[in-house]
Amino acid sequence: MTPPARTRRDDPTRTPLARGRFVTFEGGEGAGKSSQITTLAERLRGRGLEVVQTREPGGSPGAECVRHVLLGGAGEVFGPVAEACLFAAARADHVDRTIRPALRDGAWVLCDRFYDSSRVYQGGAGVKPEILRLLEDVAVDDVRPDLTILLDVPAEIGLARAGVRRGNAAADRFEREGVEIHEGRRRAFLDLARAEPARFVVVDATDVPPAVASAIWQAVVDRLGPPGGEG
């Protein structure tokens, strides 16, 4: 069920707000999701829109605690199913405390990863699809993306970018894995995009950042309409 429209307390006209827009960004390591989310957020804010930038795992106090466990590798010892449950627990808190309230207030929510990453990463680790679907339904309920931008980049290029970005810091739980595993995840993301073409837009992330940003903006306009009511 769509959440009811709400009004801003500081709006003297008390005009009801429409539900916001929920845009998720997916892709492998080093695809440029974080920087492109920031670019899109700045452009949306320039049109007077409220924007919430968030990420997974994380995005709420409880979920950020789970993030440290997951990316540090502590959850790996419990096996893929338990790790999938930890991701789902973090997602449920994220949805309840951050995403759903923002959408009810009419904000645009831009999220770095969402349940498609669980489908790819935990699915690729052997967790059965029916288990992932059940965890997904429990965690997100009716909060589903309006649009998913898949930033596609070959794994070798993405991992090289991630290494530059990381500098002297230690690689996280997933960045430590081999290029073959990451290339398999890339193929899995593309399979999801082919299966749900109405929700996904695939963007070539090997291009220069301004060109990638332009392609993302065009996808937003084409799929969701001009943000702020302008072309």
PDB file of C-alpha atoms in Angstrom:
ATOM      1  CA  MET A   1       0.000   0.000   0.000  1.00  0.00           C
ATOM      2  CA  THR A   2       1.282   3.479  -0.861  1.00  0.00           C
ATOM      3  CA  PRO A   3       1.989   5.557   2.279  1.00  0.00           C
ATOM      4  CA  PRO A   4      -0.470   8.429   2.813  1.00  0.00           C
ATOM      5  CA  ALA A   5       0.519  11.904   1.706  1.00  0.00           C
ATOM      6  CA  ARG A   6       1.802  14.140   4.462  1.00  0.00           C
ATOM      7  CA  THR A   7       2.168  17.876   4.920  1.00  0.00           C
ATOM      8  CA  ARG A   8       5.176  19.843   6.077  1.00  0.00           C
ATOM      9  CA  ARG A   9       4.687  21.450   9.470  1.00  0.00           C
ATOM     10  CA  ASP A  10       6.364  24.649   8.264  1.00  0.00           C
ATOM     11  CA  ASP A  11       4.167  24.994   5.173  1.00  0.00           C
ATOM     12  CA  PRO A  12       1.403  27.527   5.920  1.00  0.00           C
ATOM     13  CA  THR A  13      -0.678  26.334   2.990  1.00  0.00           C
ATOM     14  CA  ARG A  14      -0.611  22.733   4.315  1.00  0.00           C
ATOM     15  CA  THR A  15      -0.490  21.374   0.777  1.00  0.00           C
ATOM     16  CA  PRO A  16      -0.215  17.564   0.855  1.00  0.00           C
ATOM     17  CA  LEU A  17       3.102  16.198  -0.346  1.00  0.00           C
ATOM     18  CA  ALA A  18       3.212  13.444  -2.926  1.00  0.00           C
ATOM     19  CA  ARG A  19       5.299  10.363  -2.198  1.00  0.00           C
ATOM     20  CA  GLY A  20       8.932  10.983  -3.026  1.00  0.00           C
ATOM     21  CA  ARG A  21      11.034   9.109  -5.556  1.00  0.00           C
ATOM     22  CA  PHE A  22      13.299   6.196  -4.699  1.00  0.00           C
ATOM     23  CA  VAL A  23      16.319   5.689  -6.949  1.00  0.00           C
ATOM     24  CA  THR A  24      18.862   2.958  -6.242  1.00  0.00           C
ATOM     25  CA  PHE A  25      22.342   2.624  -7.695  1.00  0.00           C
ATOM     26  CA  GLU A  26      23.917  -0.774  -8.264  1.00  0.00           C
ATOM     27  CA  GLY A  27      27.144  -2.102  -9.720  1.00  0.00           C
ATOM     28  CA  GLY A  28      30.435  -3.672  -8.815  1.00  0.00           C
ATOM     29  CA  GLU A  29      33.306  -2.304  -6.781  1.00  0.00           C
ATOM     30  CA  GLY A  30      34.717   0.917  -8.232  1.00  0.00           C
ATOM     31  CA  ALA A  31      31.752   1.598 -10.508  1.00  0.00           C
ATOM     32  CA  GLY A  32      31.486   5.182  -9.218  1.00  0.00           C
ATOM     33  CA  LYS A  33      28.143   4.912  -7.454  1.00  0.00           C
ATOM     34  CA  SER A  34      28.933   7.250  -4.558  1.00  0.00           C
ATOM     35  CA  SER A  35      30.277  10.098  -6.688  1.00  0.00           C
ATOM     36  CA  GLN A  36      27.438   9.846  -9.208  1.00  0.00           C
ATOM     37  CA  ILE A  37      24.842   9.841  -6.427  1.00  0.00           C
ATOM     38  CA  THR A  38      26.376  13.064  -5.110  1.00  0.00           C
ATOM     39  CA  THR A  39      26.297  14.632  -8.576  1.00  0.00           C
ATOM     40  CA  LEU A  40      22.652  13.708  -9.094  1.00  0.00           C
ATOM     41  CA  ALA A  41      21.726  14.899  -5.598  1.00  0.00           C
ATOM     42  CA  GLU A  42      23.292  18.305  -6.240  1.00  0.00           C
ATOM     43  CA  ARG A  43      21.380  18.662  -9.499  1.00  0.00           C
ATOM     44  CA  LEU A  44      18.086  17.716  -7.856  1.00  0.00           C
ATOM     45  CA  ARG A  45      18.667  20.105  -4.970  1.00  0.00           C
ATOM     46  CA  GLY A  46      19.379  22.807  -7.515  1.00  0.00           C
ATOM     47  CA  ARG A  47      15.783  22.376  -8.631  1.00  0.00           C
ATOM     48  CA  GLY A  48      14.497  22.901  -5.119  1.00  0.00           C
ATOM     49  CA  LEU A  49      13.927  19.245  -4.288  1.00  0.00           C
ATOM     50  CA  GLU A  50      14.634  17.606  -0.951  1.00  0.00           C
ATOM     51  CA  VAL A  51      17.156  14.802  -1.373  1.00  0.00           C
ATOM     52  CA  VAL A  52      18.316  12.080   1.022  1.00  0.00           C
ATOM     53  CA  GLN A  53      21.584  10.324   0.160  1.00  0.00           C
ATOM     54  CA  THR A  54      22.035   6.969   1.828  1.00  0.00           C
ATOM     55  CA  ARG A  55      23.803   3.628   1.448  1.00  0.00           C
ATOM     56  CA  GLU A  56      23.730  -0.075   2.192  1.00  0.00           C
ATOM     57  CA  PRO A  57      24.702  -1.741   4.318  1.00  0.00           C
ATOM     58  CA  GLY A  58      24.082   1.222   6.587  1.00  0.00           C
ATOM     59  CA  GLY A  59      21.995   4.345   6.289  1.00  0.00           C
ATOM     60  CA  SER A  60      20.568   4.265   9.829  1.00  0.00           C
ATOM     61  CA  PRO A  61      22.208   3.967  13.268  1.00  0.00           C
ATOM     62  CA  GLY A  62      21.428   0.285  13.691  1.00  0.00           C
ATOM     63  CA  ALA A  63      22.332  -0.593  10.127  1.00  0.00           C
ATOM     64  CA  GLU A  64      25.656   1.245  10.370  1.00  0.00           C
ATOM     65  CA  CYS A  65      26.594  -0.988  13.301  1.00  0.00           C
ATOM     66  CA  VAL A  66      25.837  -4.066  11.211  1.00  0.00           C
ATOM     67  CA  ARG A  67      27.850  -2.562   8.327  1.00  0.00           C
ATOM     68  CA  HIS A  68      31.059  -2.775  10.351  1.00  0.00           C
ATOM     69  CA  VAL A  69      30.420  -6.446  11.055  1.00  0.00           C
ATOM     70  CA  LEU A  70      29.667  -7.274   7.422  1.00  0.00           C
ATOM     71  CA  LEU A  71      32.385  -5.314   5.643  1.00  0.00           C
ATOM     72  CA  GLY A  72      34.968  -6.227   8.250  1.00  0.00           C
ATOM     73  CA  GLY A  73      34.343  -9.894   7.493  1.00  0.00           C
ATOM     74  CA  ALA A  74      33.140 -10.908  10.962  1.00  0.00           C
ATOM     75  CA  GLY A  75      29.837 -12.189   9.585  1.00  0.00           C
ATOM     76  CA  GLU A  76      31.507 -14.415   7.009  1.00  0.00           C
ATOM     77  CA  VAL A  77      32.350 -17.132   9.543  1.00  0.00           C
ATOM     78  CA  PHE A  78      28.629 -17.811  10.113  1.00  0.00           C
ATOM     79  CA  GLY A  79      28.065 -18.774   6.486  1.00  0.00           C
ATOM     80  CA  PRO A  80      26.176 -17.235   3.538  1.00  0.00           C
ATOM     81  CA  VAL A  81      22.640 -17.675   4.905  1.00  0.00           C
ATOM     82  CA  ALA A  82      23.449 -16.037   8.243  1.00  0.00           C
ATOM     83  CA  GLU A  83      25.258 -13.239   6.419  1.00  0.00           C
ATOM     84  CA  ALA A  84      22.186 -12.723   4.223  1.00  0.00           C
ATOM     85  CA  CYS A  85      20.096 -12.459   7.398  1.00  0.00           C
ATOM     86  CA  LEU A  86      22.444  -9.761   8.727  1.00  0.00           C
ATOM     87  CA  PHE A  87      22.090  -7.794   5.499  1.00  0.00           C
ATOM     88  CA  ALA A  88      18.306  -8.126   5.740  1.00  0.00           C
ATOM     89  CA  ALA A  89      18.285  -6.966   9.365  1.00  0.00           C
ATOM     90  CA  ALA A  90      20.323  -3.893   8.432  1.00  0.00           C
ATOM     91  CA  ARG A  91      18.010  -3.230   5.471  1.00  0.00           C
ATOM     92  CA  ALA A  92      14.872  -3.463   7.603  1.00  0.00           C
ATOM     93  CA  ASP A  93      16.220  -0.845  10.015  1.00  0.00           C
ATOM     94  CA  HIS A  94      17.344   1.333   7.116  1.00  0.00           C
ATOM     95  CA  VAL A  95      13.929   1.201   5.450  1.00  0.00           C
ATOM     96  CA  ASP A  96      12.004   1.851   8.666  1.00  0.00           C
ATOM     97  CA  ARG A  97      14.156   4.678   9.999  1.00  0.00           C
ATOM     98  CA  THR A  98      15.442   6.436   6.885  1.00  0.00           C
ATOM     99  CA  ILE A  99      13.919   5.508   3.532  1.00  0.00           C
ATOM    100  CA  ARG A 100      10.197   5.184   4.274  1.00  0.00           C
ATOM    101  CA  PRO A 101       9.962   8.406   6.358  1.00  0.00           C
ATOM    102  CA  ALA A 102      11.829  10.373   3.681  1.00  0.00           C
ATOM    103  CA  LEU A 103       9.549   9.113   0.917  1.00  0.00           C
ATOM    104  CA  ARG A 104       6.481   9.974   2.983  1.00  0.00           C
ATOM    105  CA  ASP A 105       7.819  13.504   3.318  1.00  0.00           C
ATOM    106  CA  GLY A 106       8.146  13.810  -0.465  1.00  0.00           C
ATOM    107  CA  ALA A 107      11.943  13.563  -0.656  1.00  0.00           C
ATOM    108  CA  TRP A 108      13.994  11.939  -3.374  1.00  0.00           C
ATOM    109  CA  VAL A 109      15.964   9.064  -1.835  1.00  0.00           C
ATOM    110  CA  LEU A 110      19.190   8.092  -3.613  1.00  0.00           C
ATOM    111  CA  CYS A 111      20.603   4.839  -2.269  1.00  0.00           C
ATOM    112  CA  ASP A 112      24.018   3.287  -2.899  1.00  0.00           C
ATOM    113  CA  ARG A 113      23.006  -0.405  -3.170  1.00  0.00           C
ATOM    114  CA  PHE A 114      19.743  -2.028  -2.141  1.00  0.00           C
ATOM    115  CA  TYR A 115      18.251  -5.505  -2.404  1.00  0.00           C
ATOM    116  CA  ASP A 116      19.673  -6.194  -5.874  1.00  0.00           C
ATOM    117  CA  SER A 117      23.115  -6.343  -4.273  1.00  0.00           C
ATOM    118  CA  SER A 118      21.872  -9.074  -1.933  1.00  0.00           C
ATOM    119  CA  ARG A 119      20.472 -10.959  -4.907  1.00  0.00           C
ATOM    120  CA  VAL A 120      23.876 -10.804  -6.591  1.00  0.00           C
ATOM    121  CA  TYR A 121      26.336 -11.094  -3.713  1.00  0.00           C
ATOM    122  CA  GLN A 122      24.537 -13.489  -1.374  1.00  0.00           C
ATOM    123  CA  GLY A 123      22.865 -15.271  -4.278  1.00  0.00           C
ATOM    124  CA  GLY A 124      26.279 -15.809  -5.820  1.00  0.00           C
ATOM    125  CA  ALA A 125      27.490 -17.242  -2.499  1.00  0.00           C
ATOM    126  CA  GLY A 126      24.874 -19.984  -2.715  1.00  0.00           C
ATOM    127  CA  VAL A 127      21.883 -18.627  -0.806  1.00  0.00           C
ATOM    128  CA  LYS A 128      18.734 -19.990  -2.451  1.00  0.00           C
ATOM    129  CA  PRO A 129      16.547 -17.467  -4.330  1.00  0.00           C
ATOM    130  CA  GLU A 130      13.484 -18.340  -2.246  1.00  0.00           C
ATOM    131  CA  ILE A 131      15.361 -17.472   0.951  1.00  0.00           C
ATOM    132  CA  LEU A 132      16.530 -14.163  -0.491  1.00  0.00           C
ATOM    133  CA  ARG A 133      12.989 -13.325  -1.650  1.00  0.00           C
ATOM    134  CA  LEU A 134      11.599 -14.038   1.815  1.00  0.00           C
ATOM    135  CA  LEU A 135      14.247 -11.884   3.510  1.00  0.00           C
ATOM    136  CA  GLU A 136      13.658  -9.155   0.950  1.00  0.00           C
ATOM    137  CA  ASP A 137       9.908  -9.110   1.498  1.00  0.00           C
ATOM    138  CA  VAL A 138      10.303  -8.951   5.266  1.00  0.00           C
ATOM    139  CA  ALA A 139      12.937  -6.202   5.133  1.00  0.00           C
ATOM    140  CA  VAL A 140      11.396  -3.819   2.589  1.00  0.00           C
ATOM    141  CA  ASP A 141       7.664  -4.630   2.484  1.00  0.00           C
ATOM    142  CA  ASP A 142       6.198  -2.102   0.013  1.00  0.00           C
ATOM    143  CA  VAL A 143       9.299   0.098  -0.304  1.00  0.00           C
ATOM    144  CA  ARG A 144      10.527  -0.699  -3.810  1.00  0.00           C
ATOM    145  CA  PRO A 145      12.753   1.380  -6.090  1.00  0.00           C
ATOM    146  CA  ASP A 146      11.104   3.536  -8.745  1.00  0.00           C
ATOM    147  CA  LEU A 147      14.297   3.340 -10.779  1.00  0.00           C
ATOM    148  CA  THR A 148      17.544   1.388 -10.514  1.00  0.00           C
ATOM    149  CA  ILE A 149      20.665   2.713 -12.205  1.00  0.00           C
ATOM    150  CA  LEU A 150      23.166  -0.056 -12.930  1.00  0.00           C
ATOM    151  CA  LEU A 151      26.642   1.390 -13.418  1.00  0.00           C
ATOM    152  CA  ASP A 152      28.338  -1.250 -15.528  1.00  0.00           C
ATOM    153  CA  VAL A 153      32.122  -1.540 -15.593  1.00  0.00           C
ATOM    154  CA  PRO A 154      34.427  -4.533 -16.220  1.00  0.00           C
ATOM    155  CA  ALA A 155      35.603  -5.992 -12.927  1.00  0.00           C
ATOM    156  CA  GLU A 156      39.291  -5.430 -13.633  1.00  0.00           C
ATOM    157  CA  ILE A 157      38.730  -1.713 -14.213  1.00  0.00           C
ATOM    158  CA  GLY A 158      36.436  -1.366 -11.215  1.00  0.00           C
ATOM    159  CA  LEU A 159      38.845  -3.077  -8.834  1.00  0.00           C
ATOM    160  CA  ALA A 160      41.702  -0.876 -10.059  1.00  0.00           C
ATOM    161  CA  ARG A 161      39.582   2.209  -9.382  1.00  0.00           C
ATOM    162  CA  ALA A 162      38.644   0.897  -5.942  1.00  0.00           C
ATOM    163  CA  GLY A 163      42.302   0.406  -5.130  1.00  0.00           C
ATOM    164  CA  VAL A 164      43.138   3.993  -6.072  1.00  0.00           C
ATOM    165  CA  ARG A 165      40.214   5.284  -4.024  1.00  0.00           C
ATOM    166  CA  ARG A 166      41.198   3.157  -1.028  1.00  0.00           C
ATOM    167  CA  GLY A 167      44.815   4.273  -0.996  1.00  0.00           C
ATOM    168  CA  ASN A 168      46.679   2.783   1.963  1.00  0.00           C
ATOM    169  CA  ALA A 169      43.504   1.644   3.724  1.00  0.00           C
ATOM    170  CA  ALA A 170      42.744  -2.068   3.999  1.00  0.00           C
ATOM    171  CA  ALA A 171      40.437  -3.653   1.424  1.00  0.00           C
ATOM    172  CA  ASP A 172      37.015  -4.605   2.762  1.00  0.00           C
ATOM    173  CA  ARG A 173      35.458  -8.067   2.869  1.00  0.00           C
ATOM    174  CA  PHE A 174      34.346  -7.947  -0.772  1.00  0.00           C
ATOM    175  CA  GLU A 175      37.170  -5.961  -2.351  1.00  0.00           C
ATOM    176  CA  ARG A 176      39.588  -8.697  -1.255  1.00  0.00           C
ATOM    177  CA  GLU A 177      37.955 -11.259  -3.549  1.00  0.00           C
ATOM    178  CA  GLY A 178      39.335 -12.200  -6.968  1.00  0.00           C
ATOM    179  CA  VAL A 179      38.551 -10.591 -10.304  1.00  0.00           C
ATOM    180  CA  GLU A 180      36.737 -13.712 -11.542  1.00  0.00           C
ATOM    181  CA  ILE A 181      34.250 -13.491  -8.679  1.00  0.00           C
ATOM    182  CA  HIS A 182      33.647  -9.805  -9.363  1.00  0.00           C
ATOM    183  CA  GLU A 183      33.175 -10.421 -13.083  1.00  0.00           C
ATOM    184  CA  GLY A 184      30.586 -13.067 -12.218  1.00  0.00           C
ATOM    185  CA  ARG A 185      28.743 -10.490 -10.131  1.00  0.00           C
ATOM    186  CA  ARG A 186      28.851  -8.070 -13.038  1.00  0.00           C
ATOM    187  CA  ARG A 187      27.136 -10.669 -15.232  1.00  0.00           C
ATOM    188  CA  ALA A 188      24.568 -11.328 -12.503  1.00  0.00           C
ATOM    189  CA  PHE A 189      23.707  -7.614 -12.285  1.00  0.00           C
ATOM    190  CA  LEU A 190      23.255  -7.483 -16.060  1.00  0.00           C
ATOM    191  CA  ASP A 191      20.983 -10.538 -15.865  1.00  0.00           C
ATOM    192  CA  LEU A 192      18.810  -8.718 -13.309  1.00  0.00           C
ATOM    193  CA  ALA A 193      18.620  -5.683 -15.580  1.00  0.00           C
ATOM    194  CA  ARG A 194      17.514  -7.827 -18.508  1.00  0.00           C
ATOM    195  CA  ALA A 195      14.873  -9.493 -16.321  1.00  0.00           C
ATOM    196  CA  GLU A 196      13.410  -6.160 -15.100  1.00  0.00           C
ATOM    197  CA  PRO A 197      13.838  -3.650 -17.944  1.00  0.00           C
ATOM    198  CA  ALA A 198      11.022  -1.416 -16.664  1.00  0.00           C
ATOM    199  CA  ARG A 199      12.977  -0.683 -13.482  1.00  0.00           C
ATOM    200  CA  PHE A 200      16.613  -0.850 -14.577  1.00  0.00           C
ATOM    201  CA  VAL A 201      18.690   1.446 -16.757  1.00  0.00           C
ATOM    202  CA  VAL A 202      22.205   0.250 -17.566  1.00  0.00           C
ATOM    203  CA  VAL A 203      24.811   3.018 -17.863  1.00  0.00           C
ATOM    204  CA  ASP A 204      28.324   2.498 -19.230  1.00  0.00           C
ATOM    205  CA  ALA A 205      30.477   3.517 -16.272  1.00  0.00           C
ATOM    206  CA  THR A 206      33.755   3.301 -18.207  1.00  0.00           C
ATOM    207  CA  ASP A 207      33.041   6.720 -19.719  1.00  0.00           C
ATOM    208  CA  VAL A 208      34.280   9.953 -18.155  1.00  0.00           C
ATOM    209  CA  PRO A 209      32.265  11.040 -15.065  1.00  0.00           C
ATOM    210  CA  PRO A 210      30.455  13.993 -16.736  1.00  0.00           C
ATOM    211  CA  ALA A 211      29.225  11.713 -19.524  1.00  0.00           C
ATOM    212  CA  VAL A 212      28.070   9.116 -16.997  1.00  0.00           C
ATOM    213  CA  ALA A 213      26.265  11.842 -15.032  1.00  0.00           C
ATOM    214  CA  SER A 214      24.509  13.040 -18.205  1.00  0.00           C
ATOM    215  CA  ALA A 215      23.352   9.508 -19.004  1.00  0.00           C
ATOM    216  CA  ILE A 216      22.009   9.112 -15.463  1.00  0.00           C
ATOM    217  CA  TRP A 217      20.143  12.411 -15.652  1.00  0.00           C
ATOM    218  CA  GLN A 218      18.595  11.434 -18.978  1.00  0.00           C
ATOM    219  CA  ALA A 219      17.486   8.115 -17.482  1.00  0.00           C
ATOM    220  CA  VAL A 220      15.833   9.925 -14.570  1.00  0.00           C
ATOM    221  CA  VAL A 221      14.007  12.320 -16.905  1.00  0.00           C
ATOM    222  CA  ASP A 222      12.926   9.550 -19.294  1.00  0.00           C
ATOM    223  CA  ARG A 223      11.699   7.153 -16.623  1.00  0.00           C
ATOM    224  CA  LEU A 224      10.391   9.441 -13.861  1.00  0.00           C
ATOM    225  CA  GLY A 225       9.635  12.688 -15.666  1.00  0.00           C
ATOM    226  CA  PRO A 226      11.474  16.002 -15.380  1.00  0.00           C
ATOM    227  CA  PRO A 227      12.408  16.503 -11.705  1.00  0.00           C
ATOM    228  CA  GLY A 228      10.761  19.600 -10.354  1.00  0.00           C
ATOM    229  CA  GLY A 229       8.449  19.696 -13.363  1.00  0.00           C
ATOM    230  CA  GLU A 230      11.012  21.112 -15.788  1.00  0.00           C
ATOM    231  CA  GLY A 231      12.835  19.648 -18.747  1.00  0.00           C
TER     232      GLY A 231
END
